[in-house]
CSV table of C-alpha atoms and ligand atoms in Angstrom, one decimal:
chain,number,residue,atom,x,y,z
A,26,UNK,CA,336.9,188.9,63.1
A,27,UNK,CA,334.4,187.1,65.4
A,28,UNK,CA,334.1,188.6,69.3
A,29,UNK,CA,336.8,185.5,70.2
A,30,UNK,CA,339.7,186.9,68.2
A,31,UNK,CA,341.1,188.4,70.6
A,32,UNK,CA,343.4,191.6,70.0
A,33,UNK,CA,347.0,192.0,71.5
A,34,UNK,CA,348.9,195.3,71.2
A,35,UNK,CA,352.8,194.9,72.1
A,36,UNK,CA,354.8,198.6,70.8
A,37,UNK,CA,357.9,198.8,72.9
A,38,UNK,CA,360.1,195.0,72.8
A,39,UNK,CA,361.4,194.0,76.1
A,40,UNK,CA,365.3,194.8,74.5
A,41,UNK,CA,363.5,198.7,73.6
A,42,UNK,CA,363.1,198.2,70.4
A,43,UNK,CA,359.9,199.9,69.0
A,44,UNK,CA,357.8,196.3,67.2
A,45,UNK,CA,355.8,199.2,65.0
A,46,UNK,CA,355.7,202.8,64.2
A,47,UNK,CA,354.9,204.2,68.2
A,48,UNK,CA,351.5,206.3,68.0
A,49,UNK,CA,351.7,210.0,67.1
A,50,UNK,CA,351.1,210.9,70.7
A,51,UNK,CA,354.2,208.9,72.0
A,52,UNK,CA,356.6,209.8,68.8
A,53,UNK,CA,357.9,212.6,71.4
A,54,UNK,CA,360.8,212.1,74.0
A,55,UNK,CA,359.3,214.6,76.3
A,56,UNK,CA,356.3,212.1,76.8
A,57,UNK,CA,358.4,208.7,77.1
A,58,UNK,CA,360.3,210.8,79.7
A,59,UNK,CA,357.5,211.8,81.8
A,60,UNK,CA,355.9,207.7,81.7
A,61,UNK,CA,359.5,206.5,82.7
A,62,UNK,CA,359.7,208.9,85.2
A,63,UNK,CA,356.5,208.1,87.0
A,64,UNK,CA,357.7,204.6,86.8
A,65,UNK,CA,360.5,204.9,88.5
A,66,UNK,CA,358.7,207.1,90.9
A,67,UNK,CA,356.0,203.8,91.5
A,68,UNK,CA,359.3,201.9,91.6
A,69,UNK,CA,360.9,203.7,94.5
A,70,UNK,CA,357.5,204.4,96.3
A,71,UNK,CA,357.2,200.2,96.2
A,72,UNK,CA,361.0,199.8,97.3
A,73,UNK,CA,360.5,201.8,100.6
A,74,UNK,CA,357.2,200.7,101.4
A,75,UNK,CA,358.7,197.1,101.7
A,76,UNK,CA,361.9,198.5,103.8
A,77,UNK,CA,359.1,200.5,106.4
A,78,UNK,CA,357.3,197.4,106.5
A,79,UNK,CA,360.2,195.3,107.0
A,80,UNK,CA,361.1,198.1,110.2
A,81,UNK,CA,357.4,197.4,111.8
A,82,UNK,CA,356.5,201.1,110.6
A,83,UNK,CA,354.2,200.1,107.8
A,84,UNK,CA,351.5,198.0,107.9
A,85,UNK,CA,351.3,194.4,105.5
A,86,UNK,CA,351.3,196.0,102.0
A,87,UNK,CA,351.1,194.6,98.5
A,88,UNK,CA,354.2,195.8,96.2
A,89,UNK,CA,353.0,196.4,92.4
A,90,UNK,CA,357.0,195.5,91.9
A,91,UNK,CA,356.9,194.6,87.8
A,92,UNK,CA,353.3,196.1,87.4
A,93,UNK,CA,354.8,199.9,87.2
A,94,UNK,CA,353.6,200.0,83.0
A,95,UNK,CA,349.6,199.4,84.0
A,96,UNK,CA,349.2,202.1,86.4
A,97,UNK,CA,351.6,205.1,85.0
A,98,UNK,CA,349.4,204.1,81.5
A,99,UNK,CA,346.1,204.2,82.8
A,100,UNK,CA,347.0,207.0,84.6
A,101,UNK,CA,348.4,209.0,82.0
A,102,UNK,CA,345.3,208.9,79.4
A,103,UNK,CA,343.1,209.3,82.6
A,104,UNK,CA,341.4,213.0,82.6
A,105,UNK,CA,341.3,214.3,86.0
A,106,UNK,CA,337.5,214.5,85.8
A,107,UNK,CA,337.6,210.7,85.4
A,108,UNK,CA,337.1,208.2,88.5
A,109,UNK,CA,339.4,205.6,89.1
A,110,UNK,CA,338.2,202.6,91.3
A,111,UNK,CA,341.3,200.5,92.3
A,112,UNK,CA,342.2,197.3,93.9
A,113,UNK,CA,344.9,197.1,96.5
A,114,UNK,CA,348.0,197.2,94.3
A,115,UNK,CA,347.0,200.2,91.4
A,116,UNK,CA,349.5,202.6,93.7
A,117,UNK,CA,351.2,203.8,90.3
A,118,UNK,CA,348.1,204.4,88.6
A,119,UNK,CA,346.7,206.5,92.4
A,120,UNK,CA,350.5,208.6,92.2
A,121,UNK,CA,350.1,209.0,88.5
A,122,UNK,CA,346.6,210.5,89.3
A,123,UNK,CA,347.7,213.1,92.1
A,124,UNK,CA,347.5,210.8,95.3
A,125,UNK,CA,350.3,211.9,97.4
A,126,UNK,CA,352.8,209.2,98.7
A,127,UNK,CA,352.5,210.2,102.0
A,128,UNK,CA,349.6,209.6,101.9
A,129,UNK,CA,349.2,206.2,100.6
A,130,UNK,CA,351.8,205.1,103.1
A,131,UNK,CA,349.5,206.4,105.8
A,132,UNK,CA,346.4,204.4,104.4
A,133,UNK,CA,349.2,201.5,104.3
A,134,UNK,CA,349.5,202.5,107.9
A,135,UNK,CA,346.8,201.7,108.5
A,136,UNK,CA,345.4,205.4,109.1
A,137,UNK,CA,341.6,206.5,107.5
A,138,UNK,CA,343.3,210.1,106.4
A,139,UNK,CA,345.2,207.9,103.8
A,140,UNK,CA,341.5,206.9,102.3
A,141,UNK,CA,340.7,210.9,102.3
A,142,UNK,CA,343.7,212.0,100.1
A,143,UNK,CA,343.8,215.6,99.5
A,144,UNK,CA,343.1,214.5,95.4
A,145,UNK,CA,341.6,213.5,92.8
A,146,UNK,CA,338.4,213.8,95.5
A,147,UNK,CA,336.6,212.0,93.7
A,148,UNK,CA,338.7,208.9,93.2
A,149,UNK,CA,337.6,205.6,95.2
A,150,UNK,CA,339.9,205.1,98.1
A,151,UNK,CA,341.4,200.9,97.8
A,152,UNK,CA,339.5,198.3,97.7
A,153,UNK,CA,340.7,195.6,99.7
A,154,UNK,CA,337.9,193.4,98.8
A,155,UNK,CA,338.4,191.3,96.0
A,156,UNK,CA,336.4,192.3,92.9
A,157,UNK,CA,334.1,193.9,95.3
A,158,UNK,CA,334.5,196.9,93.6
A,159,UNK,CA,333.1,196.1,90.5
A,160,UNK,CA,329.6,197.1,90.7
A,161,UNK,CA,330.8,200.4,92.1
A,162,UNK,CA,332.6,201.5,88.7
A,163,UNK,CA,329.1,200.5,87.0
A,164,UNK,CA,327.5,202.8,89.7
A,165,UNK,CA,329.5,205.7,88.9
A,166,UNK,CA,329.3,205.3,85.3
A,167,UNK,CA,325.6,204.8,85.5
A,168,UNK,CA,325.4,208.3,87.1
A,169,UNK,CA,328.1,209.9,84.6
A,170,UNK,CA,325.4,208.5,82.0
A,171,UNK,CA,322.1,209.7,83.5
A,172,UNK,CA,323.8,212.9,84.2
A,173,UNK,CA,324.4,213.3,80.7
A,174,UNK,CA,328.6,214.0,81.9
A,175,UNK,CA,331.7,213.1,79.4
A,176,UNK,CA,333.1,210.9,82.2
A,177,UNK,CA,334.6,207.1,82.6
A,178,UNK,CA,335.2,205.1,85.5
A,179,UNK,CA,338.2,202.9,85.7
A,180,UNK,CA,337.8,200.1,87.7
A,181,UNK,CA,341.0,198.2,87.9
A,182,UNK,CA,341.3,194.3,89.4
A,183,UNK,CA,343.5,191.6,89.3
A,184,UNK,CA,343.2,188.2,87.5
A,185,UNK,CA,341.7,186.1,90.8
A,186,UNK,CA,338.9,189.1,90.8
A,187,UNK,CA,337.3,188.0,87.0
A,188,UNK,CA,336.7,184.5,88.8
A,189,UNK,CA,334.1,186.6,90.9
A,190,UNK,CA,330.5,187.2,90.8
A,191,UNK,CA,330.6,190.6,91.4
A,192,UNK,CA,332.8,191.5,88.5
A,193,UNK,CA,330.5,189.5,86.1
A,194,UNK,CA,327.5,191.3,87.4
A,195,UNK,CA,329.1,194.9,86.8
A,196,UNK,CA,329.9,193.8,83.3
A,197,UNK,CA,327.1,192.8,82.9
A,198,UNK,CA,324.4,195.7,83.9
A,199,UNK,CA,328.2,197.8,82.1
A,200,UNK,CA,327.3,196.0,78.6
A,201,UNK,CA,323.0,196.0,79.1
A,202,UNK,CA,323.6,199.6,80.0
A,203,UNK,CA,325.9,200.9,77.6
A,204,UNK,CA,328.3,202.6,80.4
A,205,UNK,CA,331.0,204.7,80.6
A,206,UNK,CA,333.3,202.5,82.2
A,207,UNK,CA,336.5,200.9,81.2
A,208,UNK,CA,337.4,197.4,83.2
A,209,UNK,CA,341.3,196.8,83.3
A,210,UNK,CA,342.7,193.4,84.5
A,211,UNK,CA,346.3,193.4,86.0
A,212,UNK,CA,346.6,189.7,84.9
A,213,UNK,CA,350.2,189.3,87.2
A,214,UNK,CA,349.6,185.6,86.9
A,215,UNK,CA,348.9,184.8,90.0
A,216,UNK,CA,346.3,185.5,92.8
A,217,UNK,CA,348.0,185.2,95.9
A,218,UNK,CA,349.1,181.3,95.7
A,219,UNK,CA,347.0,180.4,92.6
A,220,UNK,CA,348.5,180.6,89.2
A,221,UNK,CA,346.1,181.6,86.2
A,222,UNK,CA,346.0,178.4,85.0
A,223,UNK,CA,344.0,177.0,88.1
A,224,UNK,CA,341.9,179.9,87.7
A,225,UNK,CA,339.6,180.1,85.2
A,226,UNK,CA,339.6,177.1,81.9
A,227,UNK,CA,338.9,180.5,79.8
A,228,UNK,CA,341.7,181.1,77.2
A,229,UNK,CA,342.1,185.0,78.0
A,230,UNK,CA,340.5,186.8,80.3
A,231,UNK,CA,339.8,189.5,77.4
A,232,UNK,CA,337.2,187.6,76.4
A,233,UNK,CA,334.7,187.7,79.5
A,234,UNK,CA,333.5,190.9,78.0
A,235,UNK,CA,332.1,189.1,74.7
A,236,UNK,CA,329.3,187.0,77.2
A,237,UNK,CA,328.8,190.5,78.3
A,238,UNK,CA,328.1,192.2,74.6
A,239,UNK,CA,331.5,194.5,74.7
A,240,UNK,CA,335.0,193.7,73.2
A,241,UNK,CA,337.9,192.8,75.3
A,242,UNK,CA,341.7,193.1,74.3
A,243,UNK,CA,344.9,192.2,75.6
A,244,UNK,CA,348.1,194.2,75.8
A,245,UNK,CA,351.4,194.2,76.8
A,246,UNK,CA,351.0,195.0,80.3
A,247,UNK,CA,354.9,195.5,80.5
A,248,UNK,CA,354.6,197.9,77.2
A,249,UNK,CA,354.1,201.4,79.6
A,250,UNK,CA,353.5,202.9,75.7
A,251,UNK,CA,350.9,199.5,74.4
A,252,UNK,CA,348.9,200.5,78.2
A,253,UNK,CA,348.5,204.0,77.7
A,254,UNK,CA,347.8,203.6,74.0
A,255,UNK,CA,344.9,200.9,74.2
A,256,UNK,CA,343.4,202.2,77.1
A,257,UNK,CA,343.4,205.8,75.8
A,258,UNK,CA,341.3,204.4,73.0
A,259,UNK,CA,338.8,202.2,75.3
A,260,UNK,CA,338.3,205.4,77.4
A,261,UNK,CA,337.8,207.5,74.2
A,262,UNK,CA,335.4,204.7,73.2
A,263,UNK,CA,333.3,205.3,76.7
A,264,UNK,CA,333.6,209.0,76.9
A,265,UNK,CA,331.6,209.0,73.6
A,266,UNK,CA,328.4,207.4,74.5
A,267,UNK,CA,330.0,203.7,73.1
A,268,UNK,CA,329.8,201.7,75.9
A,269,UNK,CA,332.5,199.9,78.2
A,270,UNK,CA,335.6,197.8,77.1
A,271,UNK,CA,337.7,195.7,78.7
A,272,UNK,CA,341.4,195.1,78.8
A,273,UNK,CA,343.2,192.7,80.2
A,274,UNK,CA,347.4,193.6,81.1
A,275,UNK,CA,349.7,190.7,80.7
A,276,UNK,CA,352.3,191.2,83.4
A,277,UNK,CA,353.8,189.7,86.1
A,278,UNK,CA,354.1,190.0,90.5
A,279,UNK,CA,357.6,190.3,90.6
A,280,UNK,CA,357.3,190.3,94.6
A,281,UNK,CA,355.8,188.4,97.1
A,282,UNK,CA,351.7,188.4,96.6
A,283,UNK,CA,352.2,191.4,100.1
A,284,UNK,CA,355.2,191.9,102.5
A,285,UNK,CA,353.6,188.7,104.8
A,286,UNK,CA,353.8,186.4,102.3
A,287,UNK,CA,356.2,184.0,101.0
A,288,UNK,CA,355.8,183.3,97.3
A,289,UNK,CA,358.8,180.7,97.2
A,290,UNK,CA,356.7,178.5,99.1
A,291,UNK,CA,353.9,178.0,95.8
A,292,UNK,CA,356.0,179.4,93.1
A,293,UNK,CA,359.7,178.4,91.4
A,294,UNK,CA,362.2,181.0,90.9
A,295,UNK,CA,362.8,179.9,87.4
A,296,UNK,CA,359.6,181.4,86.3
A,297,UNK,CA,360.0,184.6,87.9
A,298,UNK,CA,363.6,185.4,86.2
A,299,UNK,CA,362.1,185.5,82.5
A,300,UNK,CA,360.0,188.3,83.7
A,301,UNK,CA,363.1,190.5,84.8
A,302,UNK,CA,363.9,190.1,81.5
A,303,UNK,CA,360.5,191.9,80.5
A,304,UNK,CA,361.0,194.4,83.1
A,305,UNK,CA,358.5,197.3,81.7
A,306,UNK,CA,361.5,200.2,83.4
A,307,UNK,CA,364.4,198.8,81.6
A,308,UNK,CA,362.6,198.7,78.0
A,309,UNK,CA,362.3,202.5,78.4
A,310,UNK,CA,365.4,203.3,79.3
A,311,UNK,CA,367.3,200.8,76.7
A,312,UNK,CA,364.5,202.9,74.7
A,313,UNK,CA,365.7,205.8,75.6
A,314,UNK,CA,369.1,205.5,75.6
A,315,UNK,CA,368.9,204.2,71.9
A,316,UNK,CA,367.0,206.9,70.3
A,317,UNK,CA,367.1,210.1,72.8
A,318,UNK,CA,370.6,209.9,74.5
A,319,UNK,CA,369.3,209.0,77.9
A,320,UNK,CA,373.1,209.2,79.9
A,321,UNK,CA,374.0,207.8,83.1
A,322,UNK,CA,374.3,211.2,84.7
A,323,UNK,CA,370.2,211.6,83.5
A,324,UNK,CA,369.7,207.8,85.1
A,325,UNK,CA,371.3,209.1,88.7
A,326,UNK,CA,370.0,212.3,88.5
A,327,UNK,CA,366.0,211.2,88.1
A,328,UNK,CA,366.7,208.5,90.9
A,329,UNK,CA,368.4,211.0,93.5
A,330,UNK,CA,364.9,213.2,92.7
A,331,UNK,CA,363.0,210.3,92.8
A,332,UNK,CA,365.3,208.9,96.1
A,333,UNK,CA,364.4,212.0,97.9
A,334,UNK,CA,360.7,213.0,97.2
A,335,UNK,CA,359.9,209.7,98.9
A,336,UNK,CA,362.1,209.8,101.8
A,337,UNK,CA,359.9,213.1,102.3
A,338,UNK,CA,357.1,211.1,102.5
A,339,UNK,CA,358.0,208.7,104.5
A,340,UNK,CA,359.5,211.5,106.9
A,341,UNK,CA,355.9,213.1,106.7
A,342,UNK,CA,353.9,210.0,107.0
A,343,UNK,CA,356.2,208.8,110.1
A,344,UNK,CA,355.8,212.5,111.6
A,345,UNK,CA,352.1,212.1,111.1
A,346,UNK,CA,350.1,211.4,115.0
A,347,UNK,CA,348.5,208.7,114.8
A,348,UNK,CA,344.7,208.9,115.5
A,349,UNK,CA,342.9,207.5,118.0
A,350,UNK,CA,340.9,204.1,117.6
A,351,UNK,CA,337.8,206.0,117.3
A,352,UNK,CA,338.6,207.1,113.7
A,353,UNK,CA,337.8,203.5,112.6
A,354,UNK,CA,333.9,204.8,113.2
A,355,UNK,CA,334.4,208.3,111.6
A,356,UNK,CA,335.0,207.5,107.6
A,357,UNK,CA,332.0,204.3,107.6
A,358,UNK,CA,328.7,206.7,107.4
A,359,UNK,CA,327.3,210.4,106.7
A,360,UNK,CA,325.4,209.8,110.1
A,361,UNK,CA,326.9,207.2,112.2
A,362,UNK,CA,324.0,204.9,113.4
A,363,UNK,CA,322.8,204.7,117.0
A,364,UNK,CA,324.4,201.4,118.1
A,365,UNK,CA,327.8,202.4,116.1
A,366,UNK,CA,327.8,205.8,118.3
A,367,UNK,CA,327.3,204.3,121.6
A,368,UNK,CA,330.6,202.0,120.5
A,369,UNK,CA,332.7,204.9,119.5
A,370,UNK,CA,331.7,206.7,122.5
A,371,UNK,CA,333.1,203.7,124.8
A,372,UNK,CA,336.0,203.5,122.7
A,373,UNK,CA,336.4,207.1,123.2
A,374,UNK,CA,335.9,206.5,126.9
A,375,UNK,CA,338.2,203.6,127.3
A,376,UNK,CA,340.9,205.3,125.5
A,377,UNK,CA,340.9,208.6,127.7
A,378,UNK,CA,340.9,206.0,131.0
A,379,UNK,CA,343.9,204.2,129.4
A,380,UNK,CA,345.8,207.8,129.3
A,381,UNK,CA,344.7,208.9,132.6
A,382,UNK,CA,346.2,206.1,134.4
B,427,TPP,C1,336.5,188.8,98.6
B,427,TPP,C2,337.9,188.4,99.0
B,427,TPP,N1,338.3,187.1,99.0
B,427,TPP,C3,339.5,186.8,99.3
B,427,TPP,C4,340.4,187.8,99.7
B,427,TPP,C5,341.9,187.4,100.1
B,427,TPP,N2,342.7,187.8,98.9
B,427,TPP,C6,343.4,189.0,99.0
B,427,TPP,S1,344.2,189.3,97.5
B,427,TPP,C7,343.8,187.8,96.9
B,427,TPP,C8,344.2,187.3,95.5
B,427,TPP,C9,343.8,188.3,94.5
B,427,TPP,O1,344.3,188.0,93.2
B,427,TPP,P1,344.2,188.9,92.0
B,427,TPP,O2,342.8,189.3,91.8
B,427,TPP,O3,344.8,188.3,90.9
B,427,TPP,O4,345.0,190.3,92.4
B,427,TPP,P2,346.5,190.4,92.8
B,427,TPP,O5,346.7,190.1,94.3
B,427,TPP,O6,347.3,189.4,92.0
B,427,TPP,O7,346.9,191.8,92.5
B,427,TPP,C10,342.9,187.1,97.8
B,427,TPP,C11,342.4,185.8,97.6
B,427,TPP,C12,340.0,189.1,99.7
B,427,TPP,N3,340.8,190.2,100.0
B,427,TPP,N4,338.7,189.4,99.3
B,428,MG,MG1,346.7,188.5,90.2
């Protein structure tokens, strides 16, 4: 096979019906139950983050609507001593990990805390930047290397982010290097208003690993099972001294590219419906329902637990005080420089004048 072949791995069909034998590790209801769980879990954290957004209590936010499979995987074959490095829209992947709703709806809030969850401490918080960051990932999984430590970073971006320098250069120092670090591209099809095809003239995105001497694959990024499956194997790959992989996750951005934009201006509605069809929730439950006796009473009673663990957290994030401007200075530095300090301290200043009259 030469380095362009490029590999595709589709397990579950969109109509639930397993396309080969499913792994050992997934032949168990117990484990499909849990993925399909923390889908609809992603699914219902997306669903009200739009609604608090659309009641001025949220600030703009990205919804991973139709993206649920890539994070719950990723997140299920992650070991907590792993490091994940997001984009903006991994929020299944962050929950799947231990982040706390609550507390990404404060960081969507536009609140610091939600940058300091409680855990996985050593997880990056979002990276808004596109692609930027890239070369972090290699950074931590340069010093998982020299520290001689079974570790892999995940750094996870979108298809716009392989059109940028900074993605090359980490997989590029990633493949010199030999790291520990497993790239992942949420190829939804579109970065903000540009489809994939006026992206890059490259046939997959898979295959920008092979300029940078390590193997890319693609996978059903609506196949929860295919995700968790190939990326289990690219992180046992890295965890063993082998060197990084990278896989690239056919799906699709069922929503708007975030809650201020409107994707029916760029995009026809008769190319989002086929992907409803492929909806990575409903293959698990048709799944499910075929070959463990998922019922409707199951169906209501996951989406009532579901239903209320996040209308918790949107009752604690909305309970939360706010913080004063000042805490915009307080996450940037161990030791905030001089000039920075004199700022906050005006802030500080003009705030307390504000409140005393
Ligand atoms: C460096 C940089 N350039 C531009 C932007 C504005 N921007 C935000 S998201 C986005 C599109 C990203 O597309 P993709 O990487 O495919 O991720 P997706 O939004 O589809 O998840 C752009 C251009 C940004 N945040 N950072
Ligand atoms: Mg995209």
């Amino acid at each position: 096979m030469s380095n362009l072949d490029i590999h595709h791995t589709t397990l579950l069909g969109p109509d639930g019906h397993p396309l080969a034998p499913l792994p050992a590790e997934f032949a168990n209801h117990e484990t499909i139950r849990d993925l399909y769980r923390h889908m609809v879990l992603a699914r219902t954290f997306d669903a009200k983050a739009v609604a608090l957004h659309g009641s001025g209590r949220l600030g703009t936010y990205a919804s991973l609507l139709g993206q649920e499979a890539v994070g719950v995987g990723i997140g299920h074959v992650m070991r907590p001593e792993d490091v994940l490095v997001p984009s903006f829209r991994e929020h299944a992947a962050q929950l799947r990990r231990g982040v706390r709703p609550e507390e990404l709806y404060l960081y969507w809030g536009g609140d610091e805390r939600g940058s300091a969850f409680a855990g996985p401490t050593q997880d990056f918080p979002v990276s808004a930047t596109v692609g930027g960051h890239a070369p972090h990932a290699a950074g931590v999984a340069l010093a998982f290397k020299l520290r001689g430590e079974a570790r892999v970073a995940v750094c996870v971006f979108g298809d716009g982010a392989t059109s940028k320098g900074d993605v090359y250069e980490a997989m590029n120092v990633a493949g010199l290097w030999q790291l520990p670090v497993v790239f992942i591209v949420t190829n939804n099809q579109w970065a903000l208003s540009t489809p994939r095809r006026e992206q890059t003239a490259a046939t997959t995105l898979a295959q920008k690993a092979v300029a940078a001497g390590f193997e890319g694959e693609q996978v059903d990024g609506n196949d929860v099972i295919a995700v968790a499956k190939v990326v289990g194997e690219a992180l046992a790959h890295a965890r063993s001294g082998n060197g990084p992989r990278l896989i690239e996750c056919l799906t699709y951005r069922l929503a708007d590219h975030t809650t201020v934009d409107d994707a029916a201006r760029y995009r026809d509605e008769s190319e989002v419906t086929p992907w409803w069809e492929k909806d990575p929730i409903a293959r698990v439950r048709l799944y499910l329902s075929a070959t463990a006796g998922w019922s409707d009473q199951q169906e209501k009673a996951l989406l009532d637990e579901c239903g209320t663990l996040i209308e918790r957290a949107a009752e604690a994030y909305l309970a939360t005080p706010p913080q004063g401007p000042e805490a915009m200075f307080d996450h940037l530095y161990g030791k905030l420089p001089a000039d920075l300090a004199a700022q906050r301290d005006e802030v500080v200043a003009a705030t307390k004048n504000r409140a005393d009259g």
